mmCIF file of C-alpha atoms in Angstrom:
data_model
loop_
_atom_site.group_PDB
_atom_site.id
_atom_site.type_symbol
_atom_site.label_atom_id
_atom_site.label_comp_id
_atom_site.label_asym_id
_atom_site.label_seq_id
_atom_site.Cartn_x
_atom_site.Cartn_y
_atom_site.Cartn_z
ATOM 1 C CA ALA A 652 -3.362 8.977 -14.220
ATOM 2 C CA GLN A 653 -1.826 9.703 -10.802
ATOM 3 C CA SER A 654 1.817 8.999 -9.781
ATOM 4 C CA VAL A 655 4.062 9.505 -6.737
ATOM 5 C CA THR A 656 7.786 10.230 -6.723
ATOM 6 C CA GLN A 657 9.821 9.673 -3.645
ATOM 7 C CA PRO A 658 13.311 11.179 -4.518
ATOM 8 C CA ASP A 659 15.226 9.616 -1.698
ATOM 9 C CA ILE A 660 15.867 5.967 -1.976
ATOM 10 C CA HIS A 661 17.705 5.656 1.368
ATOM 11 C CA ILE A 662 18.103 8.076 4.271
ATOM 12 C CA THR A 663 20.357 7.424 7.268
ATOM 13 C CA VAL A 664 19.587 9.469 10.431
ATOM 14 C CA SER A 665 20.982 9.513 13.933
ATOM 15 C CA GLU A 666 18.627 8.505 16.777
ATOM 16 C CA GLY A 667 17.114 11.553 18.242
ATOM 17 C CA ALA A 668 17.663 13.671 15.077
ATOM 18 C CA SER A 669 14.874 15.006 12.932
ATOM 19 C CA LEU A 670 13.700 13.211 9.810
ATOM 20 C CA GLU A 671 11.981 14.518 6.622
ATOM 21 C CA LEU A 672 10.888 12.302 3.785
ATOM 22 C CA ARG A 673 10.028 13.895 0.530
ATOM 23 C CA CYS A 674 6.942 13.017 -1.715
ATOM 24 C CA ASN A 675 5.824 14.545 -4.885
ATOM 25 C CA TYR A 676 2.643 13.590 -6.561
ATOM 26 C CA SER A 677 0.905 14.040 -9.948
ATOM 27 C CA TYR A 678 -2.858 13.972 -9.862
ATOM 28 C CA GLY A 679 -5.544 15.871 -11.755
ATOM 29 C CA ALA A 680 -8.033 16.478 -9.108
ATOM 30 C CA THR A 681 -8.025 16.991 -5.367
ATOM 31 C CA PRO A 682 -5.565 14.443 -4.072
ATOM 32 C CA TYR A 683 -6.070 12.009 -1.240
ATOM 33 C CA LEU A 684 -2.661 11.450 0.118
ATOM 34 C CA PHE A 685 -1.279 8.851 2.468
ATOM 35 C CA TRP A 686 1.897 7.828 4.137
ATOM 36 C CA TYR A 687 2.476 4.211 5.070
ATOM 37 C CA VAL A 688 5.238 2.459 6.955
ATOM 38 C CA GLN A 689 6.415 -1.103 6.310
ATOM 39 C CA SER A 690 8.717 -2.969 8.636
ATOM 40 C CA PRO A 691 10.740 -5.832 7.221
ATOM 41 C CA GLY A 692 8.460 -8.772 6.205
ATOM 42 C CA GLN A 693 5.283 -6.969 7.153
ATOM 43 C CA GLY A 694 2.303 -5.273 5.579
ATOM 44 C CA LEU A 695 1.668 -1.626 5.309
ATOM 45 C CA GLN A 696 0.454 0.458 8.307
ATOM 46 C CA LEU A 697 -1.112 3.854 7.667
ATOM 47 C CA LEU A 698 0.800 6.620 9.498
ATOM 48 C CA LEU A 699 -1.413 9.534 8.294
ATOM 49 C CA LYS A 700 -3.674 10.802 5.538
ATOM 50 C CA TYR A 701 -4.750 14.078 3.975
ATOM 51 C CA PHE A 702 -7.788 14.630 2.131
ATOM 52 C CA SER A 703 -9.021 18.351 2.829
ATOM 53 C CA GLY A 704 -8.739 21.045 5.371
ATOM 54 C CA ASP A 705 -5.639 21.823 7.436
ATOM 55 C CA THR A 706 -2.534 21.198 5.348
ATOM 56 C CA LEU A 707 -0.554 20.056 8.314
ATOM 57 C CA VAL A 708 -1.791 16.572 9.407
ATOM 58 C CA GLN A 709 -0.781 14.659 12.480
ATOM 59 C CA GLY A 710 -0.391 10.942 12.443
ATOM 60 C CA ILE A 711 0.606 8.041 14.682
ATOM 61 C CA LYS A 712 4.087 7.455 16.221
ATOM 62 C CA GLY A 713 4.740 11.223 16.334
ATOM 63 C CA PHE A 714 4.785 11.826 12.675
ATOM 64 C CA GLU A 715 3.371 14.656 10.768
ATOM 65 C CA ALA A 716 3.089 15.746 7.130
ATOM 66 C CA GLU A 717 2.559 19.027 5.336
ATOM 67 C CA PHE A 718 0.464 19.269 2.071
ATOM 68 C CA LYS A 719 1.707 21.888 -0.347
ATOM 69 C CA ARG A 720 -0.586 22.190 -3.401
ATOM 70 C CA SER A 721 1.746 24.712 -5.109
ATOM 71 C CA GLN A 722 4.648 22.278 -4.958
ATOM 72 C CA SER A 723 2.597 19.055 -5.450
ATOM 73 C CA SER A 724 4.314 17.809 -2.225
ATOM 74 C CA PHE A 725 3.320 15.913 0.854
ATOM 75 C CA ASN A 726 6.512 15.646 3.000
ATOM 76 C CA LEU A 727 6.637 13.484 6.114
ATOM 77 C CA ARG A 728 8.367 14.763 9.185
ATOM 78 C CA LYS A 729 9.349 13.465 12.711
ATOM 79 C CA PRO A 730 11.042 15.892 15.090
ATOM 80 C CA SER A 731 13.029 13.104 17.010
ATOM 81 C CA VAL A 732 13.599 9.652 15.492
ATOM 82 C CA HIS A 733 13.689 6.539 17.514
ATOM 83 C CA TRP A 734 15.506 3.351 16.557
ATOM 84 C CA SER A 735 12.123 1.583 16.012
ATOM 85 C CA ASP A 736 11.411 4.095 13.165
ATOM 86 C CA ALA A 737 13.836 2.237 10.974
ATOM 87 C CA ALA A 738 11.571 0.921 8.219
ATOM 88 C CA GLU A 739 10.516 1.559 4.639
ATOM 89 C CA TYR A 740 8.054 4.546 4.107
ATOM 90 C CA PHE A 741 5.729 4.812 1.168
ATOM 91 C CA CYS A 742 3.807 7.788 -0.001
ATOM 92 C CA ALA A 743 0.568 7.108 -1.946
ATOM 93 C CA VAL A 744 -2.113 8.979 -3.749
ATOM 94 C CA GLY A 745 -5.666 7.680 -3.668
ATOM 95 C CA ALA A 746 -7.977 8.236 -6.711
ATOM 96 C CA SER A 747 -11.756 8.562 -6.277
ATOM 97 C CA ASP A 748 -12.107 4.828 -7.239
ATOM 98 C CA TYR A 749 -10.227 3.754 -4.144
ATOM 99 C CA LYS A 750 -7.041 2.688 -5.997
ATOM 100 C CA LEU A 751 -3.777 3.621 -4.440
ATOM 101 C CA SER A 752 -0.673 4.568 -6.409
ATOM 102 C CA PHE A 753 2.510 4.227 -4.438
ATOM 103 C CA GLY A 754 5.991 5.692 -4.668
ATOM 104 C CA ALA A 755 9.022 3.480 -4.843
ATOM 105 C CA GLY A 756 9.593 4.006 -1.083
ATOM 106 C CA THR A 757 12.361 5.446 1.082
ATOM 107 C CA THR A 758 14.319 3.222 3.424
ATOM 108 C CA VAL A 759 15.146 4.787 6.710
ATOM 109 C CA THR A 760 18.122 3.650 8.675
ATOM 110 C CA VAL A 761 18.568 4.894 12.320
ATOM 111 C CA ARG A 762 22.095 4.851 13.714
ATOM 112 C CA ALA A 763 22.731 4.972 17.413
ATOM 113 C CA GLU B 105 -3.426 -4.637 14.178
ATOM 114 C CA THR B 106 -5.905 -4.678 11.297
ATOM 115 C CA GLY B 107 -8.575 -7.241 10.716
ATOM 116 C CA VAL B 108 -7.321 -8.220 7.276
ATOM 117 C CA THR B 109 -5.626 -11.661 7.101
ATOM 118 C CA GLN B 110 -3.963 -13.399 4.263
ATOM 119 C CA SER B 111 -2.923 -16.884 3.681
ATOM 120 C CA PRO B 112 -0.610 -18.560 3.261
ATOM 121 C CA THR B 113 2.275 -16.348 4.601
ATOM 122 C CA HIS B 114 4.893 -17.988 2.372
ATOM 123 C CA LEU B 115 4.692 -20.071 -0.683
ATOM 124 C CA ILE B 116 7.233 -21.624 -3.084
ATOM 125 C CA LYS B 117 5.969 -22.661 -6.550
ATOM 126 C CA THR B 118 7.592 -23.892 -9.726
ATOM 127 C CA ARG B 119 7.431 -22.005 -12.960
ATOM 128 C CA GLY B 120 4.345 -22.795 -14.987
ATOM 129 C CA GLN B 121 2.242 -23.820 -11.993
ATOM 130 C CA GLN B 122 -0.825 -22.119 -10.706
ATOM 131 C CA VAL B 123 -1.358 -20.404 -7.281
ATOM 132 C CA THR B 124 -4.253 -19.219 -5.229
ATOM 133 C CA LEU B 125 -3.757 -16.612 -2.513
ATOM 134 C CA ARG B 126 -6.508 -15.824 -0.001
ATOM 135 C CA CYS B 127 -7.639 -12.641 1.847
ATOM 136 C CA SER B 128 -10.191 -12.163 4.566
ATOM 137 C CA SER B 129 -11.213 -8.549 4.663
ATOM 138 C CA GLN B 130 -11.985 -6.391 7.634
ATOM 139 C CA SER B 131 -15.551 -6.701 8.932
ATOM 140 C CA GLY B 132 -17.897 -4.276 7.266
ATOM 141 C CA HIS B 133 -15.599 -3.637 4.275
ATOM 142 C CA ASN B 134 -17.012 -4.168 0.880
ATOM 143 C CA THR B 135 -13.929 -3.521 -1.316
ATOM 144 C CA VAL B 136 -10.807 -5.583 -1.713
ATOM 145 C CA SER B 137 -7.785 -4.565 -3.650
ATOM 146 C CA TRP B 138 -4.655 -6.628 -4.512
ATOM 147 C CA TYR B 139 -1.157 -5.320 -4.843
ATOM 148 C CA GLN B 140 1.993 -6.887 -6.093
ATOM 149 C CA GLN B 141 5.309 -5.590 -4.282
ATOM 150 C CA ALA B 142 8.384 -6.749 -5.968
ATOM 151 C CA LEU B 143 11.592 -6.587 -3.873
ATOM 152 C CA GLY B 144 12.778 -3.084 -3.314
ATOM 153 C CA GLN B 145 9.753 -1.491 -5.026
ATOM 154 C CA GLY B 146 6.396 0.026 -4.011
ATOM 155 C CA PRO B 147 3.194 -1.861 -4.305
ATOM 156 C CA GLN B 148 1.637 -2.035 -7.701
ATOM 157 C CA PHE B 149 -2.171 -2.288 -8.119
ATOM 158 C CA ILE B 150 -3.372 -5.491 -9.606
ATOM 159 C CA PHE B 151 -7.173 -5.202 -9.430
ATOM 160 C CA GLN B 152 -9.927 -4.376 -7.138
ATOM 161 C CA TYR B 153 -13.244 -6.015 -6.324
ATOM 162 C CA TYR B 154 -16.412 -4.335 -5.087
ATOM 163 C CA ARG B 155 -19.390 -6.362 -4.003
ATOM 164 C CA GLU B 156 -18.187 -9.416 -5.905
ATOM 165 C CA GLU B 157 -17.548 -7.586 -9.215
ATOM 166 C CA GLU B 158 -14.033 -6.632 -10.510
ATOM 167 C CA ASN B 159 -13.935 -2.867 -10.368
ATOM 168 C CA GLY B 160 -10.707 -1.737 -12.075
ATOM 169 C CA ARG B 161 -7.558 -3.484 -13.075
ATOM 170 C CA GLY B 162 -3.860 -2.355 -13.365
ATOM 171 C CA ASN B 163 -1.314 -3.346 -15.928
ATOM 172 C CA PHE B 164 -1.243 -7.094 -15.226
ATOM 173 C CA PRO B 165 -1.962 -9.838 -17.796
ATOM 174 C CA PRO B 166 -5.114 -12.039 -17.761
ATOM 175 C CA ARG B 167 -3.367 -14.814 -16.075
ATOM 176 C CA PHE B 168 -3.854 -12.765 -12.946
ATOM 177 C CA SER B 169 -7.484 -13.217 -11.950
ATOM 178 C CA GLY B 170 -9.558 -12.906 -8.779
ATOM 179 C CA LEU B 171 -12.756 -13.414 -6.989
ATOM 180 C CA GLN B 172 -14.635 -11.904 -4.163
ATOM 181 C CA PHE B 173 -17.149 -13.890 -2.106
ATOM 182 C CA PRO B 174 -20.453 -12.742 -0.489
ATOM 183 C CA ASN B 175 -18.660 -12.413 2.799
ATOM 184 C CA TYR B 176 -16.276 -10.098 1.070
ATOM 185 C CA SER B 177 -13.250 -12.340 1.307
ATOM 186 C CA SER B 178 -11.173 -12.638 -1.742
ATOM 187 C CA GLU B 179 -8.881 -14.774 -3.843
ATOM 188 C CA LEU B 180 -6.164 -13.973 -6.184
ATOM 189 C CA ASN B 181 -5.225 -16.510 -8.773
ATOM 190 C CA VAL B 182 -2.144 -16.569 -10.885
ATOM 191 C CA ASN B 183 -1.783 -19.087 -13.788
ATOM 192 C CA ALA B 184 1.411 -20.135 -15.597
ATOM 193 C CA LEU B 185 3.779 -18.669 -13.023
ATOM 194 C CA GLU B 186 6.777 -16.888 -14.173
ATOM 195 C CA LEU B 187 9.955 -16.143 -12.298
ATOM 196 C CA ASP B 188 9.027 -12.432 -12.221
ATOM 197 C CA ASP B 189 5.878 -13.280 -10.320
ATOM 198 C CA SER B 190 8.032 -13.642 -7.224
ATOM 199 C CA ALA B 191 6.941 -10.868 -4.887
ATOM 200 C CA LEU B 192 4.979 -9.960 -1.801
ATOM 201 C CA TYR B 193 1.260 -9.907 -2.537
ATOM 202 C CA LEU B 194 -0.807 -7.544 -0.470
ATOM 203 C CA CYS B 195 -4.484 -7.522 0.084
ATOM 204 C CA ALA B 196 -6.183 -4.347 1.264
ATOM 205 C CA SER B 197 -9.842 -3.853 2.255
ATOM 206 C CA SER B 198 -11.850 -0.606 2.591
ATOM 207 C CA ASP B 199 -15.349 0.660 2.795
ATOM 208 C CA SER B 200 -15.979 2.305 -0.559
ATOM 209 C CA GLY B 201 -19.238 3.872 0.437
ATOM 210 C CA GLN B 202 -17.581 6.053 3.030
ATOM 211 C CA GLY B 203 -15.130 8.060 0.876
ATOM 212 C CA TRP B 204 -11.380 8.481 1.596
ATOM 213 C CA GLY B 205 -12.100 11.012 4.247
ATOM 214 C CA ASN B 206 -13.949 8.520 6.396
ATOM 215 C CA THR B 207 -12.143 5.237 5.555
ATOM 216 C CA GLU B 208 -8.795 3.873 4.774
ATOM 217 C CA ALA B 209 -7.260 0.913 3.119
ATOM 218 C CA PHE B 210 -6.306 -1.658 5.719
ATOM 219 C CA PHE B 211 -3.491 -4.067 4.596
ATOM 220 C CA GLY B 212 -2.814 -7.574 5.448
ATOM 221 C CA GLN B 213 0.656 -8.875 6.260
ATOM 222 C CA GLY B 214 1.056 -10.225 2.703
ATOM 223 C CA THR B 215 1.838 -13.562 1.109
ATOM 224 C CA ARG B 216 5.444 -14.025 -0.009
ATOM 225 C CA LEU B 217 5.482 -15.894 -3.296
ATOM 226 C CA THR B 218 8.659 -17.325 -4.630
ATOM 227 C CA VAL B 219 8.753 -18.912 -8.116
ATOM 228 C CA VAL B 220 11.670 -21.109 -8.862
#
């Protein structure tokens, strides 16, 4: 069975500073990995996904993530955070049967 | 903005009652999945429907049931509501024939269910 761990429950970052959110996964086959963002009271929006090829993937809103098979990690990064990036971020692994397993999420607070 | 719509957006029910939540999937998508997101947690997989058949179920009791219709819209039914059923219920649609590399799960805005 697949699982996802997001070690950081809450991160506070200054506007304009860089951001990195950690994600570790457990899956027996080639993982399909996703990062979603959820604003308060909203559904989930896909930021980016990895399924094969280049281990550095680019997403929307200036986010990128790097897949490291040796570390079972898929960390999300953004070079310069904007106040609108304050939200909850979820890492997920997708099985071949199209079910997603999510981590518990990381809440990002952006201070001025 | 995705084409997945859920109704209602908010709902308050009493313990022991039954509730039906609805989801209209994105055009062309044949798979609908339902997730429960308790406060402060990540979404948990409830079950999935593919072409009107249940196609996998998470660790939820039988009082959670569902339907998928020929137009691929879906319902989630919960009987004998308990206080712990209070959560955001998310519906996601995808096109299972395309593979994860060529599709994604599009989520609706969710239904906030409060059981009192």
